XYZ file of C-alpha atoms in Angstrom:
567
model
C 79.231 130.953 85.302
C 79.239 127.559 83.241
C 82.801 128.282 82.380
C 83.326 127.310 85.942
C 83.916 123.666 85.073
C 86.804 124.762 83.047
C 88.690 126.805 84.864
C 89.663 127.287 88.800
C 87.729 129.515 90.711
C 87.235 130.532 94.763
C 83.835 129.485 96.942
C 84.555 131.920 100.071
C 88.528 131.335 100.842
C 88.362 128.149 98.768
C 90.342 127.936 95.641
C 88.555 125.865 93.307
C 90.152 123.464 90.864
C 87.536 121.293 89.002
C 90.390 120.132 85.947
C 92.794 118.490 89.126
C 90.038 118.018 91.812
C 91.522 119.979 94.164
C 90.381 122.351 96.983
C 93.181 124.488 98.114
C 93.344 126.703 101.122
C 96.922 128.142 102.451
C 98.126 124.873 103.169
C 95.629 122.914 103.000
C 95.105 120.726 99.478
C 92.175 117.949 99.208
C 91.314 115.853 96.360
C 87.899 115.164 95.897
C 86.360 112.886 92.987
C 85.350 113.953 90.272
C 80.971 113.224 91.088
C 81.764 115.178 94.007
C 83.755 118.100 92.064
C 81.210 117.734 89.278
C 78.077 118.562 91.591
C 80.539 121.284 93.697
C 80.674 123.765 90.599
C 76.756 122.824 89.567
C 75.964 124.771 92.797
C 78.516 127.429 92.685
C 77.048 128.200 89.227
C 73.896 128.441 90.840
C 75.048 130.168 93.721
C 72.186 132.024 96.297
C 69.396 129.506 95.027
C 67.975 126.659 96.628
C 68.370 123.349 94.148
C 65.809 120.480 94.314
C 67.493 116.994 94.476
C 65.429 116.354 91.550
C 67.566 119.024 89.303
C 70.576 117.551 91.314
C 69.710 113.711 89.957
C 69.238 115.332 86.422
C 71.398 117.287 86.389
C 74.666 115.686 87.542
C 73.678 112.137 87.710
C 72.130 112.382 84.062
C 68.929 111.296 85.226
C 70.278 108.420 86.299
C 67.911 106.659 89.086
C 70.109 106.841 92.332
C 68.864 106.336 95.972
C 68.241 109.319 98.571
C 71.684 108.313 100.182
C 73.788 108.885 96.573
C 72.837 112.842 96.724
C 73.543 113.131 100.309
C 76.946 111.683 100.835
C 77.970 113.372 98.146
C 76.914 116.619 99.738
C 78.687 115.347 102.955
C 81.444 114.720 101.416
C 82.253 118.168 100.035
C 81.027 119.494 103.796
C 83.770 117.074 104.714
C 86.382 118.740 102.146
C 85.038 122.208 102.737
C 85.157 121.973 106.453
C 81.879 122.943 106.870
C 79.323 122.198 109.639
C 75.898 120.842 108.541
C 74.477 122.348 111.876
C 75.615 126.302 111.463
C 76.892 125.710 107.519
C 79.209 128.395 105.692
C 79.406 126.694 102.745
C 76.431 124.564 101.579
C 73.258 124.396 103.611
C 70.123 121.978 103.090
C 66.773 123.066 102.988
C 64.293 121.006 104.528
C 61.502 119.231 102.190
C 63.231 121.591 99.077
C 66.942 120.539 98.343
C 70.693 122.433 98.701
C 71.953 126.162 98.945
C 75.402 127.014 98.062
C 75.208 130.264 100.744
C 78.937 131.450 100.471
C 80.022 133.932 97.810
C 81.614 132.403 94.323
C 83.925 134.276 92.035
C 87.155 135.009 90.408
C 89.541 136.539 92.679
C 93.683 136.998 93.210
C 93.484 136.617 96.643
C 91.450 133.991 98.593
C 91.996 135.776 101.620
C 90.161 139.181 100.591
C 87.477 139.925 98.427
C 88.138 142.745 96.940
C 87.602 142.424 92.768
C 85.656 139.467 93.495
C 82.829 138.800 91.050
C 80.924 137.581 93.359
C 77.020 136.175 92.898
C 74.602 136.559 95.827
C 75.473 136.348 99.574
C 78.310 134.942 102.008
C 77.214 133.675 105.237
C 79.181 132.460 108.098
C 76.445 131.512 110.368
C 73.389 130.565 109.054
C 69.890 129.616 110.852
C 70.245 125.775 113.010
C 66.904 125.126 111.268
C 69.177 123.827 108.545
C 69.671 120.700 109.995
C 66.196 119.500 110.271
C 66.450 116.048 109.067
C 64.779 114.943 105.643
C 64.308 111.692 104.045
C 62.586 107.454 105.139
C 62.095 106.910 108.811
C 62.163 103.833 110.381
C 61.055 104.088 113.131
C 62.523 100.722 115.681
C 65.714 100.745 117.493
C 69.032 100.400 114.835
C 68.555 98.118 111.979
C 67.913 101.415 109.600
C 70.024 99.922 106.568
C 68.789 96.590 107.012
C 65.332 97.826 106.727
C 66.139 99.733 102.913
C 67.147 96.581 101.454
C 64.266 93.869 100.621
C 67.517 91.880 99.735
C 69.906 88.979 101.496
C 72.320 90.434 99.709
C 74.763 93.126 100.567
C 73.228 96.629 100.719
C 72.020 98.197 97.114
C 71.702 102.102 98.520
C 74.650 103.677 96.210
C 77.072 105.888 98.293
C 78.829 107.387 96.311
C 82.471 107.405 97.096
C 81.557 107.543 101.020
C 84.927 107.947 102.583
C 85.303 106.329 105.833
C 84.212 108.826 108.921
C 85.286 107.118 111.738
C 86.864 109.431 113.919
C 89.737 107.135 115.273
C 90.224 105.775 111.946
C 89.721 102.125 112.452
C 88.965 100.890 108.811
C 92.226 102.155 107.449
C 94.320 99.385 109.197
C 95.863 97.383 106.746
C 94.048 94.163 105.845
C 96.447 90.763 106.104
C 97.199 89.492 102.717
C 96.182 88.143 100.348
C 93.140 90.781 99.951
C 91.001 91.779 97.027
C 88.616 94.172 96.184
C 86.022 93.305 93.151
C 85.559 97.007 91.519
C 81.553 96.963 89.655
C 81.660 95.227 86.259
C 80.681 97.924 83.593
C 77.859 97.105 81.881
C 78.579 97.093 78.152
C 75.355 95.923 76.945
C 74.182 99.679 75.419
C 71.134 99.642 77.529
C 71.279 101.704 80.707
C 68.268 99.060 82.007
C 70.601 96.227 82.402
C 72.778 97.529 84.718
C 70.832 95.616 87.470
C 72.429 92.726 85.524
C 76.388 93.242 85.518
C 76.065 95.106 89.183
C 74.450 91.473 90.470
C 77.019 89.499 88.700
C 79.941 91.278 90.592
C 77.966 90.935 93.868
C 77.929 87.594 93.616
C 80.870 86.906 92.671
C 81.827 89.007 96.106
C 79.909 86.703 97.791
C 81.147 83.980 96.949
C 84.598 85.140 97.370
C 83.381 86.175 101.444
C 83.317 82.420 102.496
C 86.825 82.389 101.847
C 88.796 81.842 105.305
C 91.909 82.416 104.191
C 91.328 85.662 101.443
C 90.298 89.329 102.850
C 87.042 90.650 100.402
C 86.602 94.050 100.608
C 82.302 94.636 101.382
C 80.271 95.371 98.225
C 79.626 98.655 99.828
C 82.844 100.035 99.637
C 83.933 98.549 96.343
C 80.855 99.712 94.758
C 81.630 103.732 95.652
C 84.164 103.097 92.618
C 81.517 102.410 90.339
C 81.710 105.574 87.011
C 84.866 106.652 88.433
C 88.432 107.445 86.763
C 90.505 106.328 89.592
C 93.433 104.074 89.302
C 93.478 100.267 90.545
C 97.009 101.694 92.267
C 94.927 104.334 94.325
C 92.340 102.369 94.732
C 94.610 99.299 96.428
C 95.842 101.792 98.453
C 92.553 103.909 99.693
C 91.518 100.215 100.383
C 94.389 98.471 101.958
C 94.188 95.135 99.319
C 96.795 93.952 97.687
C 94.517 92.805 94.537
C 91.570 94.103 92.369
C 89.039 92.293 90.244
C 87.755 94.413 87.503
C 85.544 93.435 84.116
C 82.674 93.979 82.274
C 79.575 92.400 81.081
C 77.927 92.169 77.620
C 74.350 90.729 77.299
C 72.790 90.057 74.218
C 69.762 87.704 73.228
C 70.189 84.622 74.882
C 74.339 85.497 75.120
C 76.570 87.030 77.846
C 79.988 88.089 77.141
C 81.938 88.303 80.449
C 85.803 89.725 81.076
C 87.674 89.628 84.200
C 91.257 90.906 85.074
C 93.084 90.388 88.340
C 95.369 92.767 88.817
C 98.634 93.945 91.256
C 97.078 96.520 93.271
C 100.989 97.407 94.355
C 102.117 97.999 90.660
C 98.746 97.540 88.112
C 100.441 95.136 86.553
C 98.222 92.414 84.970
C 98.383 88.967 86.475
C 95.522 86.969 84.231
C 92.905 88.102 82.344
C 89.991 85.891 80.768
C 87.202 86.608 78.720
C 84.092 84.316 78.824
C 81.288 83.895 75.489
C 78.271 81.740 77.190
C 74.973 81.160 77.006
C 72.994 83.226 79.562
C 72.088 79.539 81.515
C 75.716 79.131 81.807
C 76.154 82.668 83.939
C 76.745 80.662 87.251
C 79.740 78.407 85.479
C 81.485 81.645 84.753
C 80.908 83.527 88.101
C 82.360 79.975 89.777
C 85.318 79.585 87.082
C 86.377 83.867 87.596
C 86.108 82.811 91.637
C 88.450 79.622 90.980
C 91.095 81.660 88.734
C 91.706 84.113 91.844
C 91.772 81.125 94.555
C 94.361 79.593 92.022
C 95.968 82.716 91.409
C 96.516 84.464 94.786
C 97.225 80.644 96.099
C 94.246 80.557 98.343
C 94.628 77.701 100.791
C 90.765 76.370 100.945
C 89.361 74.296 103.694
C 87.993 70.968 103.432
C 84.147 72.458 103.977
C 85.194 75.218 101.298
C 86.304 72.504 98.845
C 83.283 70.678 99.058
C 81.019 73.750 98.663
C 82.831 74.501 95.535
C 82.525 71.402 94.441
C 78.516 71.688 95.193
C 77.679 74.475 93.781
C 73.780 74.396 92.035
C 72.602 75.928 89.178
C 69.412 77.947 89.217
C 67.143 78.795 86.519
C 68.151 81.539 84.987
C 64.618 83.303 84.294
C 63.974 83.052 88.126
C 67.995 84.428 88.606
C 67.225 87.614 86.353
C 63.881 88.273 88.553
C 66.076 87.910 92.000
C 68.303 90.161 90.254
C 65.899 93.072 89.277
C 64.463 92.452 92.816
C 67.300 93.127 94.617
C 67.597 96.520 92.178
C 64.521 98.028 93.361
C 64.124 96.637 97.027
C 65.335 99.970 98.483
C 62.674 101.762 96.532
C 59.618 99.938 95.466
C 59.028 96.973 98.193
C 55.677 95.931 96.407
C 57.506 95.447 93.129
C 60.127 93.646 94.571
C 57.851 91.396 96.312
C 56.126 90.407 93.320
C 59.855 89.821 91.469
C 60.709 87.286 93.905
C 57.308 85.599 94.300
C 57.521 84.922 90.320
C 61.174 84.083 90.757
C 60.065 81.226 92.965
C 57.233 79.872 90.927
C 60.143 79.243 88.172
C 62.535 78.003 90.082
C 61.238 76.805 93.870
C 64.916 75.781 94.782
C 66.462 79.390 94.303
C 66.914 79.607 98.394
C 68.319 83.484 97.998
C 64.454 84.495 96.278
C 62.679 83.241 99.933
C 64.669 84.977 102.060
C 64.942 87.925 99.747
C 60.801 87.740 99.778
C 61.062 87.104 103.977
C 63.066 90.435 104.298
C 60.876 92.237 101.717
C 57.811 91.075 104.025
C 59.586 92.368 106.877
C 59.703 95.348 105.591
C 56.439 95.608 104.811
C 55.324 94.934 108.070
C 57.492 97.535 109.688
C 57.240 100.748 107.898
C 53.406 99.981 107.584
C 52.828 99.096 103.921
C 50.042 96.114 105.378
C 46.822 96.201 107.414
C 47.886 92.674 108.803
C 51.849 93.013 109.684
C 51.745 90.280 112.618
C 50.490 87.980 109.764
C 53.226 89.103 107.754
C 55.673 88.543 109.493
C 54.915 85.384 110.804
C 54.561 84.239 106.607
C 58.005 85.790 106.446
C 59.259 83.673 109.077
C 58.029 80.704 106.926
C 59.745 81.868 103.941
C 63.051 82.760 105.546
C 63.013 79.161 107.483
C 62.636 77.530 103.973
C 65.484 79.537 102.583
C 67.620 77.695 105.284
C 65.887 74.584 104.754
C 67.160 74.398 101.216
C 70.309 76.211 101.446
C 71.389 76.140 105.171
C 75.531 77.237 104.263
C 74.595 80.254 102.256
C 75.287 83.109 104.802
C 72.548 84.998 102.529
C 69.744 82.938 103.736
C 71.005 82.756 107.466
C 71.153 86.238 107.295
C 67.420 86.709 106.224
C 66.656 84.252 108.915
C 68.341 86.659 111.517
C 66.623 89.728 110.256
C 63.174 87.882 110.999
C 64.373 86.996 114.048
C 65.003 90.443 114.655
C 62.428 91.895 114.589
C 60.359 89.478 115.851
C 62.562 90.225 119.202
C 63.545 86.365 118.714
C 66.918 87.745 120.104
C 68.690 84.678 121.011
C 67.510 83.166 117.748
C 68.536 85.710 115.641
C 72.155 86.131 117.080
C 72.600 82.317 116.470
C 71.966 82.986 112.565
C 74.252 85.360 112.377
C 76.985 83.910 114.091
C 76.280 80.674 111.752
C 76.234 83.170 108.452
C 80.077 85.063 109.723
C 80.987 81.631 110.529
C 80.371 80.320 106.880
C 81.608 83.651 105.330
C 83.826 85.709 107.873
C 84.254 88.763 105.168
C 80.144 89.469 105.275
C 80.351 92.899 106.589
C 77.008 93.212 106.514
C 76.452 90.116 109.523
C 78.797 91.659 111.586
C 76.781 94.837 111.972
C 73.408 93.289 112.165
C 75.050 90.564 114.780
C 76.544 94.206 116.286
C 72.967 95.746 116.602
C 71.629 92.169 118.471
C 74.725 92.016 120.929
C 74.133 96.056 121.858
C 69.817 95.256 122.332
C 71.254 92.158 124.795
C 73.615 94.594 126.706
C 76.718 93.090 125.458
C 78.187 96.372 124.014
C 82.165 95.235 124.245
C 81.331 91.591 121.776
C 79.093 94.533 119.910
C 81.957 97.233 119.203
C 84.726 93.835 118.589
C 82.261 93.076 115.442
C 81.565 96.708 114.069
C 85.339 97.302 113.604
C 85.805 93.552 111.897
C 82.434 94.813 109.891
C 84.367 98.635 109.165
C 87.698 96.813 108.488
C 85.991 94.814 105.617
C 84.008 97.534 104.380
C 86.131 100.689 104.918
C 83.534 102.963 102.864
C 80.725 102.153 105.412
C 77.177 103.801 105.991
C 76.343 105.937 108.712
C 74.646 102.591 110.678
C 78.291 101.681 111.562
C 79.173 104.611 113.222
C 75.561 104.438 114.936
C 75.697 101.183 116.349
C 79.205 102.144 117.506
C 77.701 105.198 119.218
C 75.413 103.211 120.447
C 77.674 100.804 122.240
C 80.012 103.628 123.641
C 76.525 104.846 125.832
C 76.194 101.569 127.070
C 79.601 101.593 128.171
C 79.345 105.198 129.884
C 81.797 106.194 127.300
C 80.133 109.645 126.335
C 82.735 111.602 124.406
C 83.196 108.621 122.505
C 79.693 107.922 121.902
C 79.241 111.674 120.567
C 81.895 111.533 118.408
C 80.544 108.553 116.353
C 76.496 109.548 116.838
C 77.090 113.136 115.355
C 79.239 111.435 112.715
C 76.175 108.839 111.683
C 73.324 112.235 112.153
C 75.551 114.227 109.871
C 75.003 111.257 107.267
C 71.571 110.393 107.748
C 69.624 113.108 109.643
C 66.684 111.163 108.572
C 67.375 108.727 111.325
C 65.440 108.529 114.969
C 67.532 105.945 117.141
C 70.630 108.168 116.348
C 69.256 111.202 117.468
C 68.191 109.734 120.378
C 71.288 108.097 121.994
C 72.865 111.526 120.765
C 70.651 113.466 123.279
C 71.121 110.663 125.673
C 75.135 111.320 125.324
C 75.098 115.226 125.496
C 72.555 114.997 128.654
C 76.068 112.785 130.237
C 77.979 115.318 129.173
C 76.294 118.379 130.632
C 75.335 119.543 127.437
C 71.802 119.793 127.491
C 71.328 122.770 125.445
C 72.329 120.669 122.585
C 70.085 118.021 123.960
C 67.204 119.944 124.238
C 67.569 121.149 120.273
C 67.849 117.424 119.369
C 64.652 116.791 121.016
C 63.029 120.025 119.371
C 64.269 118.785 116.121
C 62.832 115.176 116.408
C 58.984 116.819 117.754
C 59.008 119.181 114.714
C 59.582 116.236 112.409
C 57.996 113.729 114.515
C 55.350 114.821 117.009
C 53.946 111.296 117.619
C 57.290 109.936 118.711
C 57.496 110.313 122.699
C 58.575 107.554 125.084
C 55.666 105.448 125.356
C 55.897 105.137 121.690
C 59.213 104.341 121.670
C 58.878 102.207 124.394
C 56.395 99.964 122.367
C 58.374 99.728 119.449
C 62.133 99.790 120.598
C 64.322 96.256 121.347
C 66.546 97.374 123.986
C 66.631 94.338 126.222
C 69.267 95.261 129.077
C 66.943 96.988 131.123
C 69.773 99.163 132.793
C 70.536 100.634 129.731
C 67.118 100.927 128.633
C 66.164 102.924 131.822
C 69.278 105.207 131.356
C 68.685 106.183 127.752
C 64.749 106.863 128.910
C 66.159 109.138 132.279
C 68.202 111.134 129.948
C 65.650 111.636 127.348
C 62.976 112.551 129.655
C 65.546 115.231 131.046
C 66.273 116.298 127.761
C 62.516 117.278 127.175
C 60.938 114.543 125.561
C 56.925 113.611 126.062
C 55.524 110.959 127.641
């Protein structure tokens, strides 16, 4: 069966092409990339056996450390492609707490649409056990705010998503953005040392960043430009799966006390070439380049700046670089290690006590901490990272980073009113931060304001097109509010199918199926969420949820308790 890579063969009725990418059925053809292909045939040629994610991130991803979310989109993506239901799966089923199945029959056959000849290895099955879809992975357990919670970072969201195509059902992130509009693709990371690709991944998020306070130029959300990252495709495909008229793509080369940075701005219409620039500095003068790439596209793409975006420009500070490499390497393994990132920041502040991004990436971190339950004293906690996340605005109160860390505080603090305010300041300063529209989204649906809510998820999807299941949850979330059930289920089963890991979806899906009638399915989310998490029952939730509208909260609660849940 490893000649499967090589050469097309069927999964059930599926005609495999791994050399093109292609799945064809009758007439259906769809293109998958090539991660996605690449992990497609490593189960067919293990076809019948359960594979551990661990042989999955060793064996495709070449040992390469990527998050829990990298493995599972990927997986939901060929369920996508497949057409394949994670619930009742014919194709690929998980197995709680042990990894993937490939359950339908792989072979070599004439005919897709009988299976006679076929040399087939272990079992098809077209209806396999629900238990399938018990949910697997980090809980956190608070209304919404899941993806905030991963990331001990200001910064856009590190969890890898590998090519995540959008899944909104009505399509909203694939109207076109006005022009002019870029996308920055990942820098590659030519140093020779797998270690520093913390390095040339922060260098093109900041360089996003800074591009996102632009008023008058659409940046596509690190999220979504990142899913490009080790791909082949073109800058022509990508312009168009994107809807930008421009892409940003380089490289970076560190060496001793030397950095070697390229950049090319290209015609996403044609790939044609419009300047390209190539940068040999010291490491200290890292910030000069990321501000003199940012200046070539504002000149290039004729970028009409205010007179508050001239001025910040003309502002900008430069940091330490020692204390910038910690931040850096923080931000890499926030989603993973919290501790370690902690102390990363806390030593990037002793060097440099100006680097405003460091506190409120240490406030967040704190947050965190306090939350999932990593601290004996969490009030305390979270009232130091109020401190810290204050004093990031203190020094830098226009860097929609900071603001942002403020918010998250706020957050979950319940400071509502205080947190909203920080958000609208950070959009304000930089109105392509994808990431403050859905955290601003998530306030606005806890205050009962679902309409100002689903107005800033579809700005938020429209920058980042390739966006995480939390979209499509807080989108859910607002349809419920709004009595809008169909609408609500169609987004919630979207964001469960993504993350099955997460509570708050689960529950305003079994609140929107009770609306419908459907309390079968309600009643088999509920048994679901007890066999995973018999503590949870609405006192608990009670305690620890943010819902402020108290019509809504008493709703949601009616229809839970109807759907079976405990006291």
């Amino acid at each position: 069966m490893d000649s499967l890579s090589q050469k097309a063969f069927f999964i059930g009725d599926w005609k495999v092409s791994p050399t093109e990418g292609l799945l064809l059925r009758g007439d259906d053809v769809v293109h998958i990339e090539p991660k996605a292909m690449e992990l497609l045939v490593y189960l067919a040629q293990r076809q019948g056996e359960v594979v551990a994610r661990e042989d999955i991130e060793k064996d495709v991803w070449g040992g390469t450390l990527v998050s829990y979310d990298s493995i599972t989109s990927t997986v939901i993506k060929l369920r996508k492609a497949l057409q394949d239901n994670a619930k009742e799966p014919d194709y690929i089923a998980t197995i709680p707490k042990r990894g993937y199945e490939l359950i339908a029959s792989v072979g070599e056959q004439e005919d897709p649409g009988t299976h006679e000849g076929t040399q087939s290895i272990g079992l098809q099955n077209t209806n396999k056990s629900t238990w399938y879809f018990l949910f697997a992975g980090f809980l956190v357990v608070a209304v919404g705010v899941a993806w905030f919670a991963l990331s001990a970072s200001v910064d856009p969201v590190l969890i890898d998503e590998s090519n995540v195509p959008p899944i909104s059902k009505e399509n909203i992130a694939q109207q076109p953005l006005e022009t002019p509009s870029i996308a920055v693709l990942p820098f590659d990371n030519m140093s020779g040392d797998p270690e520093q690709e913390y390095f040339s991944d922060g260098i093109t998020e900041d360089i996003i960043t800074d591009l996102s306070r632009l008023k008058n130029l659409a940046v596509i959300a690190r999220n979504s430009s990142f899913t490009y990252k080790d791909t082949t495709s073109n800058v022509v495909d990508i312009g168009d799966d994107l809807k930008v008229s421009h892409v940003l793509e380089g490289s970076v080369r560190r060496s001793g006390d030397r950095v070697r940075i390229t950049a090319q701005l290209i015609d996403a219409s044609n790939g044609q070439h419009i300047w390209a620039e190539r940068y040999d500095r010291e490491l200290n003068d890292v910030f000069a380049v990321q501000d003199e790439i940012t200046e070539q596209i504002v000149t290039a793409l004729s970028v009409q700046l205010s007179s508050d975006e001239e001025k910040h420009r003309a502002n900008n500070v430069k940091h330490n670089f020692e204390a910038y490499d910690l931040l850096l390497k923080g931000r890499r393994v926030a989603a993973d290690d919290v501790n370690n990132a902690i102390a990363l920041y806390k030593e990037a502040i002793s060097l440099d006590p100006e680097l405003a991004r460091a506190y409120g990436s240490l406030a967040i971190a704190l947050t965190r901490q306090a939350i999932i339950g990593y601290t004996d004293e969490p009030v305390e906690v979270q009232d130091r990272a109020l401190e810290l996340a204050q004093k990031a605005v203190s020094i830098d109160p226009t860097s929609p980073q900071t603001l942002f860390a403020l918010g998250f505080v706020y957050l979950w603090k319940k400071q509502f009113s205080e947190a909203s305010e920080m958000l609208e300041k950070a959009i304000d300063i930089a109105p392509n931060y994808a990431d403050g529209y859905g955290l601003l989204a998530l306030i606005y649906n806890n205050l009962g304001k679902a309409d100002k809510a689903i107005s800033l998820i579809e700005k938020g999807m429209q920058i980042n097109p390739h966006y995480t299941f939390e979209y499509s949850y807080v989108l859910g979330s607002a349809y419920y509010a709004l009595s809008e059930y169909q609408k609500a289920v169609n987004y919630l089963e979207t964001a469960i199918e993504r993350n099955q890991a997460h509570v708050p979806t689960r529950l305003y899906l079994t609140a929107s199926y009770v609306q419908l009638g459907r309390l079968d399915d309600a009643e088999w989310q509920i048994t679901e969420l007890e066999m995973r998490h018999p503590s949870i029952t609405l006192s608990h939730w009670e305690s620890v949820g943010s819902i402020v509208d108290g019509t809504i909260k008493n709703r949601l609660f009616e229809d839970l308790r109807t759907a079976g849940m405990a006291e």
